[in-house]
């Protein structure tokens, strides 16, 4: 059925449920799992919401974010090994999470994207946005959304 399943995670409790479901589905289908964590770039300008930092400090902050992402994905890798699911972990730097998810799914030839949705409505959705909605709207690859 599926040969490669991409699961996007942000480390939240809801996201961990999506990872668990993706692992189960990958195990059932004998599919490879691609675990993805998108890390933002540090804002470079005051108008982007940053605090002015030196290039070295910005590099240090981005390195911390990347290391934290790798630690989250290491947990997913351990769970995959327990279930004998082949896994590839990716940390991608991008300011637009939805675009990074779709691009990674295309690049790695995923058959399915698995994501969690917080189910925000109204003004919260308007203010906080919905990466899941953006992926659903723009992806040509099937998307499984878990709440």
PDB file of C-alpha atoms in Angstrom:
ATOM      1  CA  UNK A   1       0.000   0.000   0.000  1.00  0.00           C
ATOM      2  CA  UNK A   2       2.480   2.682   1.170  1.00  0.00           C
ATOM      3  CA  UNK A   3       6.212   2.393   0.627  1.00  0.00           C
ATOM      4  CA  UNK A   4       7.383   5.648   2.248  1.00  0.00           C
ATOM      5  CA  UNK A   5       5.504   7.577   4.916  1.00  0.00           C
ATOM      6  CA  UNK A   6       6.647  11.032   5.979  1.00  0.00           C
ATOM      7  CA  UNK A   7       5.687  12.099   9.488  1.00  0.00           C
ATOM      8  CA  UNK A   8       6.161  15.701  10.537  1.00  0.00           C
ATOM      9  CA  UNK A   9       6.819  16.324  14.209  1.00  0.00           C
ATOM     10  CA  UNK A  10       7.243  19.391  16.370  1.00  0.00           C
ATOM     11  CA  UNK A  11       7.831  17.472  19.595  1.00  0.00           C
ATOM     12  CA  UNK A  12       4.442  18.315  21.125  1.00  0.00           C
ATOM     13  CA  UNK A  13       2.278  15.685  22.822  1.00  0.00           C
ATOM     14  CA  UNK A  14      -0.164  15.814  19.922  1.00  0.00           C
ATOM     15  CA  UNK A  15       2.660  15.406  17.435  1.00  0.00           C
ATOM     16  CA  UNK A  16       3.940  12.383  19.358  1.00  0.00           C
ATOM     17  CA  UNK A  17       0.559  10.715  18.825  1.00  0.00           C
ATOM     18  CA  UNK A  18       0.933  11.310  15.084  1.00  0.00           C
ATOM     19  CA  UNK A  19       4.399   9.727  15.207  1.00  0.00           C
ATOM     20  CA  UNK A  20       2.993   6.697  17.035  1.00  0.00           C
ATOM     21  CA  UNK A  21       0.243   6.316  14.429  1.00  0.00           C
ATOM     22  CA  UNK A  22       2.713   6.728  11.562  1.00  0.00           C
ATOM     23  CA  UNK A  23       4.999   4.090  13.097  1.00  0.00           C
ATOM     24  CA  UNK A  24       2.098   1.677  13.430  1.00  0.00           C
ATOM     25  CA  UNK A  25       1.001   2.304   9.841  1.00  0.00           C
ATOM     26  CA  UNK A  26       4.550   1.922   8.529  1.00  0.00           C
ATOM     27  CA  UNK A  27       4.938  -1.326  10.452  1.00  0.00           C
ATOM     28  CA  UNK A  28       1.648  -2.650   9.088  1.00  0.00           C
ATOM     29  CA  UNK A  29       2.498  -1.712   5.491  1.00  0.00           C
ATOM     30  CA  UNK A  30       6.190  -2.660   5.717  1.00  0.00           C
ATOM     31  CA  UNK A  31       6.944   0.916   4.691  1.00  0.00           C
ATOM     32  CA  UNK A  32       9.923   3.151   5.346  1.00  0.00           C
ATOM     33  CA  UNK A  33       9.296   6.048   7.728  1.00  0.00           C
ATOM     34  CA  UNK A  34      10.716   9.486   7.094  1.00  0.00           C
ATOM     35  CA  UNK A  35      10.662  11.521  10.313  1.00  0.00           C
ATOM     36  CA  UNK A  36      10.868  15.266   9.721  1.00  0.00           C
ATOM     37  CA  UNK A  37      11.440  18.190  12.036  1.00  0.00           C
ATOM     38  CA  UNK A  38      11.446  21.681  10.552  1.00  0.00           C
ATOM     39  CA  UNK A  39      13.630  24.180  12.391  1.00  0.00           C
ATOM     40  CA  UNK A  40      13.140  27.913  11.806  1.00  0.00           C
ATOM     41  CA  UNK A  41      15.953  30.228  10.873  1.00  0.00           C
ATOM     42  CA  UNK A  42      16.770  32.911  13.392  1.00  0.00           C
ATOM     43  CA  UNK A  43      15.194  36.232  12.299  1.00  0.00           C
ATOM     44  CA  UNK A  44      17.911  38.471  10.905  1.00  0.00           C
ATOM     45  CA  UNK A  45      16.243  41.866  11.180  1.00  0.00           C
ATOM     46  CA  UNK A  46      14.569  43.812  13.939  1.00  0.00           C
ATOM     47  CA  UNK A  47      11.437  44.027  11.799  1.00  0.00           C
ATOM     48  CA  UNK A  48      11.254  40.231  11.665  1.00  0.00           C
ATOM     49  CA  UNK A  49      11.025  40.148  15.458  1.00  0.00           C
ATOM     50  CA  UNK A  50      14.621  39.431  16.358  1.00  0.00           C
ATOM     51  CA  UNK A  51      16.794  40.771  19.091  1.00  0.00           C
ATOM     52  CA  UNK A  52      20.025  42.057  17.542  1.00  0.00           C
ATOM     53  CA  UNK A  53      22.670  39.381  18.045  1.00  0.00           C
ATOM     54  CA  UNK A  54      26.109  38.815  16.630  1.00  0.00           C
ATOM     55  CA  UNK A  55      26.586  36.290  13.841  1.00  0.00           C
ATOM     56  CA  UNK A  56      28.257  33.929  16.319  1.00  0.00           C
ATOM     57  CA  UNK A  57      25.286  34.114  18.698  1.00  0.00           C
ATOM     58  CA  UNK A  58      22.824  33.508  15.879  1.00  0.00           C
ATOM     59  CA  UNK A  59      24.873  30.503  14.795  1.00  0.00           C
ATOM     60  CA  UNK A  60      24.890  29.197  18.382  1.00  0.00           C
ATOM     61  CA  UNK A  61      21.094  29.591  18.718  1.00  0.00           C
ATOM     62  CA  UNK A  62      20.434  27.842  15.403  1.00  0.00           C
ATOM     63  CA  UNK A  63      22.822  25.046  16.407  1.00  0.00           C
ATOM     64  CA  UNK A  64      20.896  24.566  19.673  1.00  0.00           C
ATOM     65  CA  UNK A  65      17.616  24.385  17.772  1.00  0.00           C
ATOM     66  CA  UNK A  66      19.070  21.822  15.375  1.00  0.00           C
ATOM     67  CA  UNK A  67      20.491  19.712  18.199  1.00  0.00           C
ATOM     68  CA  UNK A  68      17.126  19.758  19.996  1.00  0.00           C
ATOM     69  CA  UNK A  69      15.432  18.652  16.765  1.00  0.00           C
ATOM     70  CA  UNK A  70      17.938  15.826  16.329  1.00  0.00           C
ATOM     71  CA  UNK A  71      17.270  14.690  19.910  1.00  0.00           C
ATOM     72  CA  UNK A  72      13.518  14.589  19.203  1.00  0.00           C
ATOM     73  CA  UNK A  73      14.128  12.552  16.059  1.00  0.00           C
ATOM     74  CA  UNK A  74      16.455  10.192  17.926  1.00  0.00           C
ATOM     75  CA  UNK A  75      13.479   9.254  20.105  1.00  0.00           C
ATOM     76  CA  UNK A  76      11.454   8.482  16.975  1.00  0.00           C
ATOM     77  CA  UNK A  77      14.344   6.400  15.605  1.00  0.00           C
ATOM     78  CA  UNK A  78      14.444   4.312  18.791  1.00  0.00           C
ATOM     79  CA  UNK A  79      10.724   3.613  18.550  1.00  0.00           C
ATOM     80  CA  UNK A  80      11.103   2.661  14.874  1.00  0.00           C
ATOM     81  CA  UNK A  81      13.906   0.218  15.663  1.00  0.00           C
ATOM     82  CA  UNK A  82      11.731  -1.465  18.284  1.00  0.00           C
ATOM     83  CA  UNK A  83       9.065  -2.003  15.607  1.00  0.00           C
ATOM     84  CA  UNK A  84      11.633  -2.964  12.928  1.00  0.00           C
ATOM     85  CA  UNK A  85      10.575  -0.027  10.766  1.00  0.00           C
ATOM     86  CA  UNK A  86      13.274   1.397   8.502  1.00  0.00           C
ATOM     87  CA  UNK A  87      13.619   5.102   9.220  1.00  0.00           C
ATOM     88  CA  UNK A  88      15.292   8.175   7.822  1.00  0.00           C
ATOM     89  CA  UNK A  89      15.423  11.316   9.970  1.00  0.00           C
ATOM     90  CA  UNK A  90      15.545  14.796   8.507  1.00  0.00           C
ATOM     91  CA  UNK A  91      16.084  18.196  10.092  1.00  0.00           C
ATOM     92  CA  UNK A  92      15.305  20.976   7.654  1.00  0.00           C
ATOM     93  CA  UNK A  93      15.810  24.697   8.237  1.00  0.00           C
ATOM     94  CA  UNK A  94      12.950  26.745   6.853  1.00  0.00           C
ATOM     95  CA  UNK A  95      10.779  29.681   7.807  1.00  0.00           C
ATOM     96  CA  UNK A  96       7.754  28.174   6.053  1.00  0.00           C
ATOM     97  CA  UNK A  97       7.017  24.835   7.687  1.00  0.00           C
ATOM     98  CA  UNK A  98       4.323  23.711   5.255  1.00  0.00           C
ATOM     99  CA  UNK A  99       6.531  24.322   2.210  1.00  0.00           C
ATOM    100  CA  UNK A 100       9.389  22.401   3.836  1.00  0.00           C
ATOM    101  CA  UNK A 101       7.123  19.433   4.586  1.00  0.00           C
ATOM    102  CA  UNK A 102       5.771  19.283   1.039  1.00  0.00           C
ATOM    103  CA  UNK A 103       9.244  19.691  -0.506  1.00  0.00           C
ATOM    104  CA  UNK A 104      10.687  16.924   1.702  1.00  0.00           C
ATOM    105  CA  UNK A 105       7.799  14.597   0.833  1.00  0.00           C
ATOM    106  CA  UNK A 106       8.391  15.177  -2.895  1.00  0.00           C
ATOM    107  CA  UNK A 107      12.172  14.871  -2.648  1.00  0.00           C
ATOM    108  CA  UNK A 108      12.025  11.592  -0.724  1.00  0.00           C
ATOM    109  CA  UNK A 109       9.116  10.218  -2.794  1.00  0.00           C
ATOM    110  CA  UNK A 110       6.719   9.813   0.131  1.00  0.00           C
ATOM    111  CA  UNK A 111       3.385   8.151  -0.598  1.00  0.00           C
ATOM    112  CA  UNK A 112       1.721   9.687   2.456  1.00  0.00           C
ATOM    113  CA  UNK A 113       2.246  12.611   4.821  1.00  0.00           C
ATOM    114  CA  UNK A 114       1.143  12.123   8.427  1.00  0.00           C
ATOM    115  CA  UNK A 115       0.591  15.189  10.619  1.00  0.00           C
ATOM    116  CA  UNK A 116      -1.209  16.258  13.741  1.00  0.00           C
ATOM    117  CA  UNK A 117      -3.653  19.136  13.901  1.00  0.00           C
ATOM    118  CA  UNK A 118      -4.433  21.181  16.983  1.00  0.00           C
ATOM    119  CA  UNK A 119      -7.916  21.852  15.617  1.00  0.00           C
ATOM    120  CA  UNK A 120      -7.793  25.573  16.322  1.00  0.00           C
ATOM    121  CA  UNK A 121     -10.781  27.572  15.222  1.00  0.00           C
ATOM    122  CA  UNK A 122     -11.766  31.172  14.866  1.00  0.00           C
ATOM    123  CA  UNK A 123      -9.373  33.917  15.869  1.00  0.00           C
ATOM    124  CA  UNK A 124      -6.734  31.501  17.238  1.00  0.00           C
ATOM    125  CA  UNK A 125      -6.497  29.858  13.828  1.00  0.00           C
ATOM    126  CA  UNK A 126      -6.303  33.226  12.121  1.00  0.00           C
ATOM    127  CA  UNK A 127      -3.549  34.483  14.433  1.00  0.00           C
ATOM    128  CA  UNK A 128      -1.540  31.286  14.829  1.00  0.00           C
ATOM    129  CA  UNK A 129      -2.098  29.897  11.345  1.00  0.00           C
ATOM    130  CA  UNK A 130      -2.386  26.274  10.417  1.00  0.00           C
ATOM    131  CA  UNK A 131       0.564  24.468   8.907  1.00  0.00           C
ATOM    132  CA  UNK A 132      -1.604  21.379   8.522  1.00  0.00           C
ATOM    133  CA  UNK A 133      -4.175  23.350   6.536  1.00  0.00           C
ATOM    134  CA  UNK A 134      -1.435  24.695   4.267  1.00  0.00           C
ATOM    135  CA  UNK A 135      -0.091  21.195   3.634  1.00  0.00           C
ATOM    136  CA  UNK A 136      -3.597  19.888   2.932  1.00  0.00           C
ATOM    137  CA  UNK A 137      -4.248  22.724   0.517  1.00  0.00           C
ATOM    138  CA  UNK A 138      -0.985  22.600  -1.426  1.00  0.00           C
ATOM    139  CA  UNK A 139       0.175  18.976  -1.328  1.00  0.00           C
ATOM    140  CA  UNK A 140      -0.455  16.599  -4.216  1.00  0.00           C
ATOM    141  CA  UNK A 141       0.532  13.742  -1.895  1.00  0.00           C
ATOM    142  CA  UNK A 142      -2.198  12.277   0.352  1.00  0.00           C
ATOM    143  CA  UNK A 143      -2.187  13.695   3.898  1.00  0.00           C
ATOM    144  CA  UNK A 144      -3.411  11.859   6.986  1.00  0.00           C
ATOM    145  CA  UNK A 145      -4.362  14.352   9.695  1.00  0.00           C
ATOM    146  CA  UNK A 146      -4.658  13.193  13.289  1.00  0.00           C
ATOM    147  CA  UNK A 147      -6.264  15.180  16.088  1.00  0.00           C
TER     148      UNK A 147
END
